[in-house]
Amino acid sequence: MWARAAVEGGAAGVVGGMVMTLGEKLEQRATGRPSSSVPARTLERLLGLPERPGRQPVALNLAMHMGQAALLGALRGVMATAGLRGPWASAMFMGVRLTNDQTLENATGVGAPPWTWPRRELVVDLAHKAVYAFATGVVADALAARRGPGPGRVHAELVPGRHPDIGPPPRRRRRRAR
């Protein structure tokens, strides 16, 4: 069940990555903001590839965008299968995407902490990451919903809220195919 959730989440992440990239291109066309080479430069550093300042490595940018989208989407698929769905879950997932980007960019020396960025640049980045997180969430949630509410939702339906005296629902026994 969990491997399937991760695979479906990866697919949802790719969809979210495509929606985010489309949104970025539309925003860049409207604002005149150039494409960022930060994702490509980060990937170059992570893989130990030679760096070539002055060129726009479009293929590496796309590889980094879609690779992160798929890998992180796997987590969103697991979240949805566990019962963490909807806008709250997507907002939590947005933090995961931001944390991942910033950790990799800062660890490689390619990026700087977001609180040091110009405000407009920060708002644009947050908006694009929100588009990714919520688009990925819509797809992951729809795929997970085909298998039912998920263990977390089943628990929540017993008694709403958090209660230390309420244990998890009993495990369902699956019939094995002979």
Short mmCIF file of C-alpha atoms in Angstrom, two decimals, residues 3-19 66-77 132 135-140 143 146:
data_model
loop_
_atom_site.label_atom_id
_atom_site.label_comp_id
_atom_site.label_asym_id
_atom_site.label_seq_id
_atom_site.Cartn_x
_atom_site.Cartn_y
_atom_site.Cartn_z
CA ALA A 3 4.93 1.78 -2.07
CA ARG A 4 1.92 2.34 -4.31
CA ALA A 5 1.18 5.57 -2.44
CA ALA A 6 4.75 6.77 -3.04
CA VAL A 7 4.61 5.93 -6.76
CA GLU A 8 1.25 7.67 -7.16
CA GLY A 9 2.57 10.62 -5.18
CA GLY A 10 5.59 10.80 -7.47
CA ALA A 11 3.24 11.01 -10.44
CA ALA A 12 1.22 13.68 -8.63
CA GLY A 13 4.46 15.55 -7.96
CA VAL A 14 5.34 15.52 -11.66
CA VAL A 15 1.91 17.00 -12.44
CA GLY A 16 2.46 19.62 -9.72
CA GLY A 17 5.91 20.36 -11.13
CA MET A 18 4.48 20.88 -14.61
CA VAL A 19 1.77 23.19 -13.27
CA MET A 66 10.97 17.66 -12.06
CA GLY A 67 13.27 15.44 -10.02
CA GLN A 68 12.44 17.29 -6.82
CA ALA A 69 8.79 17.43 -7.82
CA ALA A 70 8.61 13.65 -8.21
CA LEU A 71 10.70 12.76 -5.14
CA LEU A 72 8.84 15.10 -2.83
CA GLY A 73 5.53 14.16 -4.44
CA ALA A 74 6.13 10.62 -3.19
CA LEU A 75 5.86 11.98 0.35
CA ARG A 76 2.61 13.79 -0.52
CA GLY A 77 1.21 10.51 -1.84
CA TYR A 132 3.27 23.15 -6.75
CA ALA A 135 -1.55 21.03 -7.47
CA THR A 136 0.37 18.00 -6.24
CA GLY A 137 -2.06 17.69 -3.34
CA VAL A 138 -5.15 17.71 -5.53
CA VAL A 139 -3.80 14.85 -7.63
CA ALA A 140 -2.39 12.84 -4.70
CA LEU A 143 -5.57 9.02 -6.22
CA ARG A 146 -9.90 5.62 -4.44
#
